[in-house]
Coordinates of C-alpha atoms in Angstrom, one line a residue:
Chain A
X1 CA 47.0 91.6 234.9
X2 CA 43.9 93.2 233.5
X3 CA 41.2 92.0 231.1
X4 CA 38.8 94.4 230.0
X5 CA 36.2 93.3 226.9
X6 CA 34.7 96.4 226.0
X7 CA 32.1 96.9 222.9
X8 CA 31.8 99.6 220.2
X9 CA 29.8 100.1 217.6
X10 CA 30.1 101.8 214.7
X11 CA 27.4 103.0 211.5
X12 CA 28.6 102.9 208.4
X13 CA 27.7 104.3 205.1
X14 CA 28.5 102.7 202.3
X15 CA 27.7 99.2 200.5
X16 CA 31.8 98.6 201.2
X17 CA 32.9 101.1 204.5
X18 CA 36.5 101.0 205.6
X19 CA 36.3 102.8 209.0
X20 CA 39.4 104.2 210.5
X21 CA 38.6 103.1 214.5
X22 CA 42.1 103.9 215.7
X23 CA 41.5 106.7 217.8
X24 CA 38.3 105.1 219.3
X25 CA 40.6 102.0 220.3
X26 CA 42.8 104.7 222.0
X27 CA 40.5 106.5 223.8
X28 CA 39.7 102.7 225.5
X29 CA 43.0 101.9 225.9
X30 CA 43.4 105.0 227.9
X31 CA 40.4 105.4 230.0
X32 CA 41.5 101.7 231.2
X33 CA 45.0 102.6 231.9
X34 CA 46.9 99.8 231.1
X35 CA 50.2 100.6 229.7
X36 CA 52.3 97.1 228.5
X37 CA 49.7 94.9 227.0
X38 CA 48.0 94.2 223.8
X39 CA 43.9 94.7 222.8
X40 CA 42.6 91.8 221.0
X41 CA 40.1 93.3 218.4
X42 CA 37.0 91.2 217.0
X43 CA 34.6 91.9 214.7
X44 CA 31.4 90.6 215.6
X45 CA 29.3 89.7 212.2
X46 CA 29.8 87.9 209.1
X47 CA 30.1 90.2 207.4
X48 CA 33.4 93.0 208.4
X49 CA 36.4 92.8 208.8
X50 CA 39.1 94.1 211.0
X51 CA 42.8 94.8 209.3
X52 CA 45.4 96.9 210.2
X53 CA 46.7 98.9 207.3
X54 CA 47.1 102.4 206.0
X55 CA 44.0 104.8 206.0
X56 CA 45.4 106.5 203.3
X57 CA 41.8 108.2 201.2
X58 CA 43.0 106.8 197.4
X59 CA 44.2 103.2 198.7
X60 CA 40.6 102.9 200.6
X61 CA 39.2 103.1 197.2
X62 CA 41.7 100.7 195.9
X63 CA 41.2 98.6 198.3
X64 CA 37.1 98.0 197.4
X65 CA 38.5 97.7 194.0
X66 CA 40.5 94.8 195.1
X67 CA 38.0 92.7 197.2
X68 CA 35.4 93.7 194.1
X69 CA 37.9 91.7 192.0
X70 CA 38.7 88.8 194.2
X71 CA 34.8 88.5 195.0
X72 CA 32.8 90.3 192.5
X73 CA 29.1 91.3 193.9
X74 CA 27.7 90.1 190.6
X75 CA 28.8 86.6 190.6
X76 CA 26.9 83.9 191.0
X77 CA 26.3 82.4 194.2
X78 CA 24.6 79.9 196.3
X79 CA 23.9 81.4 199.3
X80 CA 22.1 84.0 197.7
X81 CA 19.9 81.7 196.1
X82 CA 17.3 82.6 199.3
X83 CA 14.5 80.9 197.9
X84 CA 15.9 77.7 198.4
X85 CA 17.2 78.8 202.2
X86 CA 15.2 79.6 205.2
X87 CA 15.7 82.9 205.6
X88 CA 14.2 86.2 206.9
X89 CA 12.3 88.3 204.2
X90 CA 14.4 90.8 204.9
X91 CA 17.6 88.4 204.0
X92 CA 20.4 90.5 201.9
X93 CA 22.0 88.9 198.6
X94 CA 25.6 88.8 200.3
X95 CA 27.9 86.2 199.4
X96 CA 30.6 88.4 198.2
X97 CA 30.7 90.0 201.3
X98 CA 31.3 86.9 203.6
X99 CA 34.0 86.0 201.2
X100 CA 35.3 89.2 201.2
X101 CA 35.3 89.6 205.3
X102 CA 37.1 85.6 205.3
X103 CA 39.9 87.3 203.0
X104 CA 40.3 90.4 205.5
X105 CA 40.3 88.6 208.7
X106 CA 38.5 88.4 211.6
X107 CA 40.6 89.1 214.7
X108 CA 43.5 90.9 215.1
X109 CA 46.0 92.2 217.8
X110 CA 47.7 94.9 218.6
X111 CA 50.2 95.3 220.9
X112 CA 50.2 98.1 223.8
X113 CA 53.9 99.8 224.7
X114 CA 53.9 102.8 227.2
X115 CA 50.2 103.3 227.3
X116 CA 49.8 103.3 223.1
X117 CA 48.7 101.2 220.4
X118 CA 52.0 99.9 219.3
X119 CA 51.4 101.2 215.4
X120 CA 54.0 101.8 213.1
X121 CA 54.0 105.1 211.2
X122 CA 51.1 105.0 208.4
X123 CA 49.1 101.9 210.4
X124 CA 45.8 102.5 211.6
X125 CA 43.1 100.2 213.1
X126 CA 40.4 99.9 210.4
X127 CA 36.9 98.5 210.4
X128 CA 35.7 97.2 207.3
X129 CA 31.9 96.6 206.2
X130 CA 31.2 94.3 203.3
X131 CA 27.5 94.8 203.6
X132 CA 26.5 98.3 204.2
X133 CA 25.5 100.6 204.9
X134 CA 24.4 99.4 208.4
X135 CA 23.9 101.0 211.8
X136 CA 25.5 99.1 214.7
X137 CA 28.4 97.3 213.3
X138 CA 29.8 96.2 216.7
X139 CA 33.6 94.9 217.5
X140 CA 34.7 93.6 220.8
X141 CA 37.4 94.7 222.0
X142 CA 39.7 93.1 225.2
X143 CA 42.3 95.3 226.7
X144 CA 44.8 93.1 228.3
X145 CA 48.2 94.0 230.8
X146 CA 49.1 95.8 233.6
Chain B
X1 CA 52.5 86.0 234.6
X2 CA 55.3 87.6 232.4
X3 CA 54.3 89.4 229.1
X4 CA 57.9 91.1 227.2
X5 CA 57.9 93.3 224.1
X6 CA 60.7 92.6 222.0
X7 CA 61.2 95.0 218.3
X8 CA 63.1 92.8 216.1
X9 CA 64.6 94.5 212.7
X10 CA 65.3 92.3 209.4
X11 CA 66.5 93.6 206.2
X12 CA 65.0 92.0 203.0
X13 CA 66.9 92.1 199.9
X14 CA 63.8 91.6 197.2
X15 CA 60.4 93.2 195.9
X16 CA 58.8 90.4 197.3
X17 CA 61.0 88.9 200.4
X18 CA 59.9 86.1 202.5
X19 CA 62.0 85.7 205.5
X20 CA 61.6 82.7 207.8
X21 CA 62.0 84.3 211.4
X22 CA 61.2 81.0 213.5
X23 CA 64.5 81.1 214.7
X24 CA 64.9 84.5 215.9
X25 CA 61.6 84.3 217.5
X26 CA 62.6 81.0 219.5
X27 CA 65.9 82.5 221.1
X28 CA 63.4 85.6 222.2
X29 CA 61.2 83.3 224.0
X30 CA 64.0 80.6 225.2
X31 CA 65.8 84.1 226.5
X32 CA 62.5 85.1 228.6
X33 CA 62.1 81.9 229.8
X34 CA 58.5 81.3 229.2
X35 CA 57.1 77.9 228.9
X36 CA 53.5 78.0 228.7
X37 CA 52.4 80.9 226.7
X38 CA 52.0 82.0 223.4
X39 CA 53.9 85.1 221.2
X40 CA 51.6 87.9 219.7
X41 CA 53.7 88.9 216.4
X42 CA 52.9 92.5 215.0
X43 CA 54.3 93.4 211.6
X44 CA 54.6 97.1 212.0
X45 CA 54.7 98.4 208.2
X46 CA 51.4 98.9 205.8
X47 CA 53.7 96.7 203.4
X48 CA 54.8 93.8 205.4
X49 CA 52.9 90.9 206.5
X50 CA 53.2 87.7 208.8
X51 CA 52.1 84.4 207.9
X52 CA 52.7 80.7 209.0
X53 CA 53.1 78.3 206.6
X54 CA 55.7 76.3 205.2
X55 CA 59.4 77.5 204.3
X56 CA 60.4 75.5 201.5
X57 CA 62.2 77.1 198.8
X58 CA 59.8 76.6 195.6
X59 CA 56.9 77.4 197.5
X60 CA 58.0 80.8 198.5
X61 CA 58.2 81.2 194.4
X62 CA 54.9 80.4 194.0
X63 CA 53.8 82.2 196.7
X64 CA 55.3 85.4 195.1
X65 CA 53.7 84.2 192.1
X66 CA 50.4 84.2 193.6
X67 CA 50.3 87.5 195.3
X68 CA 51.6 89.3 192.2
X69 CA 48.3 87.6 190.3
X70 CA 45.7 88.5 192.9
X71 CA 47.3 92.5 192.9
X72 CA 49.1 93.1 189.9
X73 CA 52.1 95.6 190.8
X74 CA 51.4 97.1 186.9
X75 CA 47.9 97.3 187.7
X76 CA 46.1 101.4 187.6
X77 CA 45.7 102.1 191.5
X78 CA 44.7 105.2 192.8
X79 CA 47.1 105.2 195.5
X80 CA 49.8 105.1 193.3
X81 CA 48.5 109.2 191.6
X82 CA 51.6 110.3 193.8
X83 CA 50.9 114.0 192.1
X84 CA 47.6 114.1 193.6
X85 CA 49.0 113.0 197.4
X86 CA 50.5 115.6 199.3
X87 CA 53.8 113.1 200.1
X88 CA 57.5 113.0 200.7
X89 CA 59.7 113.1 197.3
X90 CA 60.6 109.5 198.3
X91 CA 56.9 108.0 198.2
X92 CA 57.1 104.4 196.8
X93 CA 54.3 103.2 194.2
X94 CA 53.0 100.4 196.0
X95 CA 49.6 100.2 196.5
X96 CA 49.9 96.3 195.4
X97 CA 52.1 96.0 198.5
X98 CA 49.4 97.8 200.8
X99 CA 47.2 95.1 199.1
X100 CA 49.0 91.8 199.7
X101 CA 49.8 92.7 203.2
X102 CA 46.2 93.2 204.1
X103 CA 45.4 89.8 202.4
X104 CA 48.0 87.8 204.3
X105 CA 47.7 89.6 207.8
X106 CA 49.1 92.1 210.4
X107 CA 49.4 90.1 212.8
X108 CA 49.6 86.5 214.2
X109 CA 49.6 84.4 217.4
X110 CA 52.0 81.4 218.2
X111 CA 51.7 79.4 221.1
X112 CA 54.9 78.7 223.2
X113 CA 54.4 74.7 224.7
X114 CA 57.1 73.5 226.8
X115 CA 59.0 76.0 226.2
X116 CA 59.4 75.9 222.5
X117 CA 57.1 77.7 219.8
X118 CA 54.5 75.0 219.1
X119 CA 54.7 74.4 215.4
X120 CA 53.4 72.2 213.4
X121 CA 55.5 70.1 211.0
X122 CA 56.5 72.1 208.4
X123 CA 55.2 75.1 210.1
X124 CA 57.4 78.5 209.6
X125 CA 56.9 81.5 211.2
X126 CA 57.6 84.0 208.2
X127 CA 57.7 88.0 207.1
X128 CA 56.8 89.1 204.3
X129 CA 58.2 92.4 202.4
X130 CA 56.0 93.3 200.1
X131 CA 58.1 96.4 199.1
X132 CA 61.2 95.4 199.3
X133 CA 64.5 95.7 199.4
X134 CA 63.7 97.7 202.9
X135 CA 66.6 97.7 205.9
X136 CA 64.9 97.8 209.1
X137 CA 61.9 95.8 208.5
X138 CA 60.3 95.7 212.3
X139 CA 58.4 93.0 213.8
X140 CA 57.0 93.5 217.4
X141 CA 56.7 90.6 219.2
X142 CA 55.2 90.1 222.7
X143 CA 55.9 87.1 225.2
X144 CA 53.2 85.9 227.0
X145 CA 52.3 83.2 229.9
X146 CA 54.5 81.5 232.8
Chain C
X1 CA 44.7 84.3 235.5
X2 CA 44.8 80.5 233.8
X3 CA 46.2 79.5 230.1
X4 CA 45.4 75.9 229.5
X5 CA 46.7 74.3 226.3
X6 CA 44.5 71.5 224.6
X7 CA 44.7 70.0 221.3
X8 CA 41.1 69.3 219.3
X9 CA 42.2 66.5 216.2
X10 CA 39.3 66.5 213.2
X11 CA 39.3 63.9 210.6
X12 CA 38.0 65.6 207.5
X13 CA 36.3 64.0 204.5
X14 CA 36.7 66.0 201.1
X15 CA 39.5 67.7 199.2
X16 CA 38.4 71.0 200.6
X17 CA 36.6 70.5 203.8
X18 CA 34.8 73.1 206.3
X19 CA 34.1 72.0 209.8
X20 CA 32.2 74.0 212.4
X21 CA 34.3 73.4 215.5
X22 CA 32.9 75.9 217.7
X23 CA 30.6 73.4 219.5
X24 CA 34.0 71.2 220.3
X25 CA 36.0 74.8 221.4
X26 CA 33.2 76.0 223.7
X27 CA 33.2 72.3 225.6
X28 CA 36.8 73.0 226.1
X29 CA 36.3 76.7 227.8
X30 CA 33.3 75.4 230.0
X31 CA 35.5 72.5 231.4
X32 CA 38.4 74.6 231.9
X33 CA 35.5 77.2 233.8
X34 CA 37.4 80.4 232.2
X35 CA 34.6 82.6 232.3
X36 CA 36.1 85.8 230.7
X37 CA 38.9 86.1 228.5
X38 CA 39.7 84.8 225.4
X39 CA 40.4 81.8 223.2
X40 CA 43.7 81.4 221.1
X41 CA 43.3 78.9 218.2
X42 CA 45.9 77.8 215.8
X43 CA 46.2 75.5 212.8
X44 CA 48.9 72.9 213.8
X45 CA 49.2 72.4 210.1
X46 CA 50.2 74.6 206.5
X47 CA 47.3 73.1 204.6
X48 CA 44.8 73.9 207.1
X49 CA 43.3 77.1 208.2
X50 CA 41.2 78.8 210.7
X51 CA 37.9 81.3 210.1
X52 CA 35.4 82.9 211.7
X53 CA 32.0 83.2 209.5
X54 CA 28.7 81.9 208.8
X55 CA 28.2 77.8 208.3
X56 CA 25.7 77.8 206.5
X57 CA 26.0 75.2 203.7
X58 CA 25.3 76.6 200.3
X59 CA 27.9 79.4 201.4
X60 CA 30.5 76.6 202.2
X61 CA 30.1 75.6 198.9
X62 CA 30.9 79.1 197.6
X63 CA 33.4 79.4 199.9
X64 CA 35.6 76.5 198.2
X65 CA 34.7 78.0 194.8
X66 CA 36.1 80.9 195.7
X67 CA 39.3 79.5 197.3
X68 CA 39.4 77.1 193.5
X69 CA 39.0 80.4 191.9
X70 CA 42.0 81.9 193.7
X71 CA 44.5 79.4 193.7
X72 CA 43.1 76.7 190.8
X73 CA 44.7 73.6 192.1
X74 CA 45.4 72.6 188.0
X75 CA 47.2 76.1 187.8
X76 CA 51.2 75.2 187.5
X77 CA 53.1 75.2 190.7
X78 CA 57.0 75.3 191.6
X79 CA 56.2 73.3 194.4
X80 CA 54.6 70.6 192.6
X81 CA 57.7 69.5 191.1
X82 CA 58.4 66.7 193.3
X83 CA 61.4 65.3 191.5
X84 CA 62.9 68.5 191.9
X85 CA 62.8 68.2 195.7
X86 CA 63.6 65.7 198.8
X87 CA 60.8 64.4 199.5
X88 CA 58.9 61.7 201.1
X89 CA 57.1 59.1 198.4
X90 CA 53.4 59.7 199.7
X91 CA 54.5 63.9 199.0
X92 CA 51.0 65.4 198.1
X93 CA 50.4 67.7 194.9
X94 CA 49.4 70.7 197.1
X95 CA 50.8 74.1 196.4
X96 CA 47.2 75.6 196.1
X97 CA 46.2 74.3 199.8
X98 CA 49.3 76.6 201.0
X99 CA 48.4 79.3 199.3
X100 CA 44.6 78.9 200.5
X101 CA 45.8 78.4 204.0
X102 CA 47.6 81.5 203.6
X103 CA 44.9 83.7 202.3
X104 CA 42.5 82.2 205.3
X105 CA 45.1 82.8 208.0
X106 CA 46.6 80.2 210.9
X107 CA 45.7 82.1 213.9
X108 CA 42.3 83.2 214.9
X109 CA 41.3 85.0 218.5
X110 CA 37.9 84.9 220.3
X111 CA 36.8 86.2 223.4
X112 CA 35.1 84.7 225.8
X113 CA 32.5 86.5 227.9
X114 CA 30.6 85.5 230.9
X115 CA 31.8 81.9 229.8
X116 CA 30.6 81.5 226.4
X117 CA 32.4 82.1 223.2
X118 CA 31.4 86.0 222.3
X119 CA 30.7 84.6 218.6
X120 CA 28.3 86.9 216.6
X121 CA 24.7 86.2 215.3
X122 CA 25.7 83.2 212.6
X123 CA 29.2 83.6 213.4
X124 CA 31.2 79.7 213.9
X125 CA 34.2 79.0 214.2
X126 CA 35.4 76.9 211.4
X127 CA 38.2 74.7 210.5
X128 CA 39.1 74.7 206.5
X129 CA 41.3 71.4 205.4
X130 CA 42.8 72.4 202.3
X131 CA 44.4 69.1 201.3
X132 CA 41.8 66.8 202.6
X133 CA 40.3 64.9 203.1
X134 CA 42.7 63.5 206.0
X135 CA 42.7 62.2 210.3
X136 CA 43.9 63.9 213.0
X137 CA 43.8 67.2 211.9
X138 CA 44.8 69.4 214.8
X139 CA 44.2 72.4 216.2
X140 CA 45.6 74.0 219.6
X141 CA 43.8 75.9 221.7
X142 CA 44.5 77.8 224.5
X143 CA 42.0 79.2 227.0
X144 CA 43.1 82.5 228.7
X145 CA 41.2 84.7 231.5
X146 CA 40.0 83.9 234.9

């Protein structure tokens, strides 16, 4: 049984960026050669997300519509009341975003058969910054089998 | 260590179709014999989900009720401009599904204590079609431990 | 390779209630000495959830505004009908902590590296009791790797 944490990074572009990491994942999955397993996927700030969904080009834009519903930028907040936090000056107004990343999810896993990510047809691995753009979005990756 | 991939298929019989799976999942692990463990669940549509909650009959109501508020099926999506998608002549409209699946999950870990699924009480292990009626709804599920 | 089972119990002290339990989850991995692999956690309950995000306070307060916003505990409920279903006399009003718990998720991975949770710059791992405030909430954990 392997167990190989491995981590990527990714820039994005976009105030919300909905990266499809899929092939990246692969190429991971691959060079470490196991075959039955699963990779446990984590995204490593506050503010992505991780979700496993269709990369289709229209729905990516539905989907910001979405979270900008459930979480609209322009409400008001606390935590982006900065004066009254100690913060760095370079501190962004975010809340939505943290709210937005909690509704997504964190983690997820998906499951290794014969050497592939176990996806159904239409599913890709997707990466998904609230707060962009930013350079360096990281997710940790474990590759776990034989 | 023993780690089995299992595809299991359900049919759902409504637009919105919560299935409570517990059981089927139990007889997979009692029938690998794993004790200590846990179960990696992977819905493997764009328009199912898996969640773990409770299965009581009202609740799944309100729980339809709830998804169809935070993504309105009537709703204007992009996703659903099936003229401007190059896609087969039996596309769905269902970007409201894509939508609810993302905000309830891909995926989902159970752990396996003594044998048995360790649930809480009340706790149901449950797939959700968010574009149903579907025949062949596939969940992947992967035993894990000793 | 180990996988040790434990479970953490929280008492929780408000209606809607957000611990930091990542203190009390890394004690756990450095007595079990699992130095890399990774963490399963799951919500032994279906009105409490898991998340991974910032803990800082004034977003803890957003964060149950925006969970209020969601599902507004007032809003009318099938499940809420209590004469309509067997149930025990001390049967809570909570339809809205399921459907929070829900929208949060029950399951939440992290990996651990070199023996430390691999948590994120202001990333915690955080406990959400949606039908608080209440003893013993429980989570189990399970600590994977070598």
């Amino acid at each position: 049984m392997q167990l190989v944490s491995r981590y990527l990074t990714f820039d994005t572009t976009d105030a919300i960026d909905i990266l499809n990491i899929t092939e990246a994942i692969q190429q991971q999955v691959t060079s470490v050669g196991v075959t039955q397993g699963h990779v446990v996927l984590f995204s490593c700030h506050t503010t992505t997300a991780l979700t496993v969904n269709e990369a289709e080009d229209r729905l990516l834009v539905d989907i910001k519509t979405y979270l900008r519903k459930l979480a609209p930028p322009q409400d008001r907040y606390l935590h982006n009341d900065l004066h009254l936090r100690d913060v760095p000056t370079d501190e962004p107004i975010n809340a939505h975003s943290h709210l937005m990343a909690m509704t997504l999810g964190n983690s997820e896993m998906v499951p290794i058969v014969d050497g592939k990510l176990a996806l159904g047809t239409y599913q890709s691995v997707m990466l998904v910054d609230l707060d962009g753009p930013r350079q360096g979005r990281t997710v940790l990756i474990q590759i776990c089998g034989v």
